[in-house]
mmCIF file with all atom_site columns, C-alpha atoms in Angstrom:
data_model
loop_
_atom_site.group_PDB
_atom_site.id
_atom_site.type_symbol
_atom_site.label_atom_id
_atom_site.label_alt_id
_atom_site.label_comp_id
_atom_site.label_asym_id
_atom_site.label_entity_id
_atom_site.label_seq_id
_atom_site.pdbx_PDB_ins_code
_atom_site.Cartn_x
_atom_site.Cartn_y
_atom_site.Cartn_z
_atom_site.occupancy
_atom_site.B_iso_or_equiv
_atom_site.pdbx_formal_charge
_atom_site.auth_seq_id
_atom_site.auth_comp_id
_atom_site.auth_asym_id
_atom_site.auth_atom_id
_atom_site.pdbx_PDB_model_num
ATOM 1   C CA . UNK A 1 1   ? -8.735  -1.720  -7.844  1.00 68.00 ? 201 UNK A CA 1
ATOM 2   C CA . UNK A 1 2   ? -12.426 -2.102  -7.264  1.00 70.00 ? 202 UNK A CA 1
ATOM 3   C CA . UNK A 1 3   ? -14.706 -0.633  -4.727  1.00 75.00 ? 203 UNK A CA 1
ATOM 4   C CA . UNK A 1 4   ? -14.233 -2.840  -1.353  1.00 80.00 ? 204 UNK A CA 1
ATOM 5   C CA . UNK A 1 5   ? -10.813 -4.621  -2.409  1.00 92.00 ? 205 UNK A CA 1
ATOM 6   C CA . UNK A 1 6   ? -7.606  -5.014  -0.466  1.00 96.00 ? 206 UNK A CA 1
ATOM 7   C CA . UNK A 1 7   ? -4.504  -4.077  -1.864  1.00 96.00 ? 207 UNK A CA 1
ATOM 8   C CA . UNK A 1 8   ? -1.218  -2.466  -1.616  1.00 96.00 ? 208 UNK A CA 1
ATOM 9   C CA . UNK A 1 9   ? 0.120   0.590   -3.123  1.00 97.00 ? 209 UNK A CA 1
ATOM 10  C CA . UNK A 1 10  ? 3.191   2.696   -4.056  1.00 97.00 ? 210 UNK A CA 1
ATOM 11  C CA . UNK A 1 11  ? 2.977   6.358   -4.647  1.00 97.00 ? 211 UNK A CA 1
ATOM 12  C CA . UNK A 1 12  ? 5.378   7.206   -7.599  1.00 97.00 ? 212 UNK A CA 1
ATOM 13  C CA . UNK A 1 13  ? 5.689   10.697  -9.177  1.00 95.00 ? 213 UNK A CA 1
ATOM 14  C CA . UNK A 1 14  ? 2.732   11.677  -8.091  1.00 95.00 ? 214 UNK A CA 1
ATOM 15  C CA . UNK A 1 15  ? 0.899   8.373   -9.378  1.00 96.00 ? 215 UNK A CA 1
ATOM 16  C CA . UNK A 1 16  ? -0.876  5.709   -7.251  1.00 96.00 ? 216 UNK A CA 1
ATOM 17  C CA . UNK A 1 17  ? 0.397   2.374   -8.307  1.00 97.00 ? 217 UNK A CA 1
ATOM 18  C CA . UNK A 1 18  ? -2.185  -0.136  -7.410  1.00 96.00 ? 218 UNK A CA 1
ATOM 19  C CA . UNK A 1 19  ? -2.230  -4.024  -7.220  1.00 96.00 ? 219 UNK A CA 1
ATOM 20  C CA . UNK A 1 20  ? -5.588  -5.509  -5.589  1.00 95.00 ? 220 UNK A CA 1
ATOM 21  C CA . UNK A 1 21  ? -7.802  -8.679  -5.548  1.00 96.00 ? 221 UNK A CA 1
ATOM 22  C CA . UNK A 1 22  ? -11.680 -8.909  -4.189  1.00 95.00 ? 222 UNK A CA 1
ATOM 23  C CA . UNK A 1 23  ? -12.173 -10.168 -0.307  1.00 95.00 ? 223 UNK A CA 1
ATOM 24  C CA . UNK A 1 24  ? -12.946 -13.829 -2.127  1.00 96.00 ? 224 UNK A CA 1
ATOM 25  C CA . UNK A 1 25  ? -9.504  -14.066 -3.154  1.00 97.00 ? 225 UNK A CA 1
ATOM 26  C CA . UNK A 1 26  ? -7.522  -11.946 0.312   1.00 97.00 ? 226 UNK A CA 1
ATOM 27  C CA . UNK A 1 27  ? -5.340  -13.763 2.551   1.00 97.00 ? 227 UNK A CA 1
ATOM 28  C CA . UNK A 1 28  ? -6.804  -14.613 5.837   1.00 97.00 ? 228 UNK A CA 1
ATOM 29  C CA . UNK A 1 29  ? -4.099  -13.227 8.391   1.00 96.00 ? 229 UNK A CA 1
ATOM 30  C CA . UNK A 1 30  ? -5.417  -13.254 11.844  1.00 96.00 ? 230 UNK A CA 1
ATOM 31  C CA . UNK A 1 31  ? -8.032  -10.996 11.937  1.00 96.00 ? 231 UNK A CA 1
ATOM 32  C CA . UNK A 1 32  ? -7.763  -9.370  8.660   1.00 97.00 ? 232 UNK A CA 1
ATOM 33  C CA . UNK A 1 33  ? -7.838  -9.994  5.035   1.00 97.00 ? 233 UNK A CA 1
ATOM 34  C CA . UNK A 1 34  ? -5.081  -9.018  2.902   1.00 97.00 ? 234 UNK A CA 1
ATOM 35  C CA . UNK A 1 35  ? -3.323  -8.768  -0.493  1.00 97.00 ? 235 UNK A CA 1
ATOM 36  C CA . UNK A 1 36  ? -1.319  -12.271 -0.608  1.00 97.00 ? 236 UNK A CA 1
ATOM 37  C CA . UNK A 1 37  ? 1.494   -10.797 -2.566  1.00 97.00 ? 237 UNK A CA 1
ATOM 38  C CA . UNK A 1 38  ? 4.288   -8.393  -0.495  1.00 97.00 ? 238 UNK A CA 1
ATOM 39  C CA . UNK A 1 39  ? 5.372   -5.092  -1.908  1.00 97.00 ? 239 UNK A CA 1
ATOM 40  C CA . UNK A 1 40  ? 8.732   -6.460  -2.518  1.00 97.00 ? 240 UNK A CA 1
ATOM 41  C CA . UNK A 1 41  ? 7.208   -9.495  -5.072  1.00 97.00 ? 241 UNK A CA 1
ATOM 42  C CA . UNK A 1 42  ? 4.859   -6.975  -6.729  1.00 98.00 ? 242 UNK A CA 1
ATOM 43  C CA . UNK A 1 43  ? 7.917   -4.194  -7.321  1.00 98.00 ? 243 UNK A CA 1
ATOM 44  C CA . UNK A 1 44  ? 10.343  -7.088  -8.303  1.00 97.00 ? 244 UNK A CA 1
ATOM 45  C CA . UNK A 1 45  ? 8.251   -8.578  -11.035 1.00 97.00 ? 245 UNK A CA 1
ATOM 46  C CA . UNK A 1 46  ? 6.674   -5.069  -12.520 1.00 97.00 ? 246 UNK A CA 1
ATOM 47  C CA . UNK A 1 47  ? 8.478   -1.921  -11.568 1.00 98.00 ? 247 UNK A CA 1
ATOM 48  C CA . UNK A 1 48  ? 12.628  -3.092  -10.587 1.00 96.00 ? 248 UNK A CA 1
ATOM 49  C CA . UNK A 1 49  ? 13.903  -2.218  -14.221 1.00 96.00 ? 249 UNK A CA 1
ATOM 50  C CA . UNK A 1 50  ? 11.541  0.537   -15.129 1.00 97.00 ? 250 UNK A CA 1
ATOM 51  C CA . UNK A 1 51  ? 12.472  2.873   -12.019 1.00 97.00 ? 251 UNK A CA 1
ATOM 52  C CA . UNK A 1 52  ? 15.851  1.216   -11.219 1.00 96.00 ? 252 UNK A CA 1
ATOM 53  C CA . UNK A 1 53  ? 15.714  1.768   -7.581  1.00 95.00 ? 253 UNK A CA 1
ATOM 54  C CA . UNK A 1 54  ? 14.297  -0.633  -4.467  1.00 94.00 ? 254 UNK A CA 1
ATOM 55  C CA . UNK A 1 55  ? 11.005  -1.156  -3.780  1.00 94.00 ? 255 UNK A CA 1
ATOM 56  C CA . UNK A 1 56  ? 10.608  0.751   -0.609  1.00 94.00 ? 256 UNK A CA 1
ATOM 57  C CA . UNK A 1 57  ? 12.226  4.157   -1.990  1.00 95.00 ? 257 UNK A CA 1
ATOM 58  C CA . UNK A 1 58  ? 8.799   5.529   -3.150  1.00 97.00 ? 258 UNK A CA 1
ATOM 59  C CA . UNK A 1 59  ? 6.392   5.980   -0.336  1.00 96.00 ? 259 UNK A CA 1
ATOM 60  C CA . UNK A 1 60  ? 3.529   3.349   -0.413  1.00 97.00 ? 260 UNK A CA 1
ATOM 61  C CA . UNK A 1 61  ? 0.903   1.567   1.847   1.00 96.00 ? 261 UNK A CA 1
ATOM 62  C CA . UNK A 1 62  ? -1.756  -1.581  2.323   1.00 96.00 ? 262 UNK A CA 1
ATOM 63  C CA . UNK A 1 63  ? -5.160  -1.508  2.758   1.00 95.00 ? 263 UNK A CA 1
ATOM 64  C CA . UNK A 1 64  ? -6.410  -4.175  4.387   1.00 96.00 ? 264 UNK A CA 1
ATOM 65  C CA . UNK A 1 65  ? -9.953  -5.408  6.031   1.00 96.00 ? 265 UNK A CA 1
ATOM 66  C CA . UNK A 1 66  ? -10.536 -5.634  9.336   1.00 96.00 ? 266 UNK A CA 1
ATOM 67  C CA . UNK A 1 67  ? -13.623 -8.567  9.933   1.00 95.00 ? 267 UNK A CA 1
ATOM 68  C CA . UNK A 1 68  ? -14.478 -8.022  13.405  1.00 95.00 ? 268 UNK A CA 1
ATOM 69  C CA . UNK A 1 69  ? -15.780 -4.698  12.700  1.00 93.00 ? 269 UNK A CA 1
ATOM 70  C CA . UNK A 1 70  ? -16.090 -4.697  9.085   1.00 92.00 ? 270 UNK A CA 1
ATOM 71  C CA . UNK A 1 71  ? -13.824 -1.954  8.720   1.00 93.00 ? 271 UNK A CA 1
ATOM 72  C CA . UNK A 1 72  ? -10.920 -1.095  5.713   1.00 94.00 ? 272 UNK A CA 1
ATOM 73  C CA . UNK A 1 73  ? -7.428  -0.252  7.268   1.00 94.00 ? 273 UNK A CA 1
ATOM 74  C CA . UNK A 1 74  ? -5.395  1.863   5.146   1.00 94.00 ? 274 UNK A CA 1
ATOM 75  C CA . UNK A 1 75  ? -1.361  1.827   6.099   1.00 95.00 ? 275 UNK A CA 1
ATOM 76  C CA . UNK A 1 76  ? 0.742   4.767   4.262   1.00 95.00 ? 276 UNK A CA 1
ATOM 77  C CA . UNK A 1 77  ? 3.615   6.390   4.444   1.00 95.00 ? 277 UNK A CA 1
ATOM 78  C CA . UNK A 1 78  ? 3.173   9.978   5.504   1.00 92.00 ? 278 UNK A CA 1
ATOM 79  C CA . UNK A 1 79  ? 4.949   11.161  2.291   1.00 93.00 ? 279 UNK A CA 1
ATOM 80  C CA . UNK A 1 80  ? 1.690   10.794  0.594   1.00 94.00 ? 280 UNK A CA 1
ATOM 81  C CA . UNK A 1 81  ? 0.067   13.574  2.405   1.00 91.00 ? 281 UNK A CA 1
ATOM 82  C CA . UNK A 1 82  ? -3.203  14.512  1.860   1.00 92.00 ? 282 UNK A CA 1
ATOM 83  C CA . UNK A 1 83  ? -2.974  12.707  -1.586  1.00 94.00 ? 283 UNK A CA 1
ATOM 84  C CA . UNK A 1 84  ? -4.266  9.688   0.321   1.00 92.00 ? 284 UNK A CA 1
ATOM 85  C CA . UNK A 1 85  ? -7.567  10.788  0.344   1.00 90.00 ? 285 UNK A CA 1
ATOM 86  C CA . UNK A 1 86  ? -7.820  9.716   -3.575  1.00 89.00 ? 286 UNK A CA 1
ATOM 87  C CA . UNK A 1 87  ? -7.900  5.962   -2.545  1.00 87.00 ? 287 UNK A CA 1
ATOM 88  C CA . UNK A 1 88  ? -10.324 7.380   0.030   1.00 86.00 ? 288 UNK A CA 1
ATOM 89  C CA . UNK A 1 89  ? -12.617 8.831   -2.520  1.00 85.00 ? 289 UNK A CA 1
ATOM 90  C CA . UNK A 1 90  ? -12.446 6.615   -5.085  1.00 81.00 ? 290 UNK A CA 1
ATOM 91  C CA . UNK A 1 91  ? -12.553 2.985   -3.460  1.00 79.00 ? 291 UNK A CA 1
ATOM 92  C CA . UNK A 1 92  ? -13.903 3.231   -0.268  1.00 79.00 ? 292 UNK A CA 1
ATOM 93  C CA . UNK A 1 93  ? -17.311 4.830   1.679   1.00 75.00 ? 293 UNK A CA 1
ATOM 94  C CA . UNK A 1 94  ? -16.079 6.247   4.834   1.00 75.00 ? 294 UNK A CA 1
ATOM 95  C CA . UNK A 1 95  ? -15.776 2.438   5.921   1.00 83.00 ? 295 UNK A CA 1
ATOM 96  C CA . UNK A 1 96  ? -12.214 2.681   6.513   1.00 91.00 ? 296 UNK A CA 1
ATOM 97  C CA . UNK A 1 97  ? -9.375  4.125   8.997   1.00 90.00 ? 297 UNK A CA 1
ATOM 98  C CA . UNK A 1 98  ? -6.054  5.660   8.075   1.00 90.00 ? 298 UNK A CA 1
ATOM 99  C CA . UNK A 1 99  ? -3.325  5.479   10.017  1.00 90.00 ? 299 UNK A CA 1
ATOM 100 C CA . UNK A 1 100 ? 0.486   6.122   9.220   1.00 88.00 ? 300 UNK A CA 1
ATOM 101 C CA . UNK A 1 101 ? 2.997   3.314   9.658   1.00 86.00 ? 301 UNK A CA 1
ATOM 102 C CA . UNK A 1 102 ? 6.073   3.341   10.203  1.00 85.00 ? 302 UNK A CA 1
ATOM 103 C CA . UNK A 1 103 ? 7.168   0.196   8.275   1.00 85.00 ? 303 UNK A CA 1
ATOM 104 C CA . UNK A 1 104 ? 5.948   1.781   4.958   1.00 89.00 ? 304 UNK A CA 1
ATOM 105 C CA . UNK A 1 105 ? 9.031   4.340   4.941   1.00 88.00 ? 305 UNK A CA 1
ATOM 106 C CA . UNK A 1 106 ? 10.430  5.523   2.074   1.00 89.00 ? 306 UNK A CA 1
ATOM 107 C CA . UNK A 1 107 ? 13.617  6.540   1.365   1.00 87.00 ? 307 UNK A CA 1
ATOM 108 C CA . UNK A 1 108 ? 12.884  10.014  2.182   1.00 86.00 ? 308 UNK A CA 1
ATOM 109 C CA . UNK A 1 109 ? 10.990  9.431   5.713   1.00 81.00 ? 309 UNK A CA 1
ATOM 110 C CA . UNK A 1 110 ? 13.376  6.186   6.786   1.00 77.00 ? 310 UNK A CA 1
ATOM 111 C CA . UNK A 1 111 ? 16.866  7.673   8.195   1.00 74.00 ? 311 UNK A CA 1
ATOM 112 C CA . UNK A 1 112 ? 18.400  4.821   7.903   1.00 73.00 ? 312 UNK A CA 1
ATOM 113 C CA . UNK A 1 113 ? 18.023  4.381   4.775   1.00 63.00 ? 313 UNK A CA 1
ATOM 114 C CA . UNK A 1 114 ? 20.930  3.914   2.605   1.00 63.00 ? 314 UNK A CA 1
ATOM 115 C CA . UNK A 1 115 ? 21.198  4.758   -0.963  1.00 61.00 ? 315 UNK A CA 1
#
């Protein structure tokens, strides 16, 4: 991930596991650009037989771009805790609002989940 790109995330053993592209290549979705790949593609293809479990058992998020107000959105699951704030300090300059979402559950947070 570079400074300024959208992306999504999952937040394995402690790691952040990143997969990003520059605004030129985002998805226009309404108002926002975004990652054109889902989490389930991106954990399919690279992580399935490594970790052996589904894609949304780790906690993970989006960040996305808001062009209205030229703002970064960063979705995460509230497993991540204060952890967030490396994507914070490493990618982005205060031009950006976190919020937790409920559709980024992981296995622990979802209570419904089923193993």
């Amino acid at each position: 991930m570079c400074r300024g790109d959208v992306g999504l995330f999952f937040y394995v053993n402690g790691q952040f596991l990143i997969h990003s592209c520059s605004l030129k290549d985002a998805e226009n979705y309404g108002d926002f650009l975004i990652y054109p790949e889902s989490h389930f593609e991106i954990w399919d293809r690279h992580y399935e037989k490594k970790y052996r479990v589904d894609f949304d058992f780790f906690p993970r998020g989006r960040v996305v771009y808001r062009k209205n107000d030229d703002k970064y959105l960063i979705y995460y699951d509230r497993c991540i805790g204060d952890n967030i704030s490396y994507l914070t300090d490493t990618y982005y300059d205060g031009n950006v609002v976190m919020e937790y979402d409920e559709h980024y559950q992981c296995h622990m947070c979802n209570r419904n989940y089923v193993l």
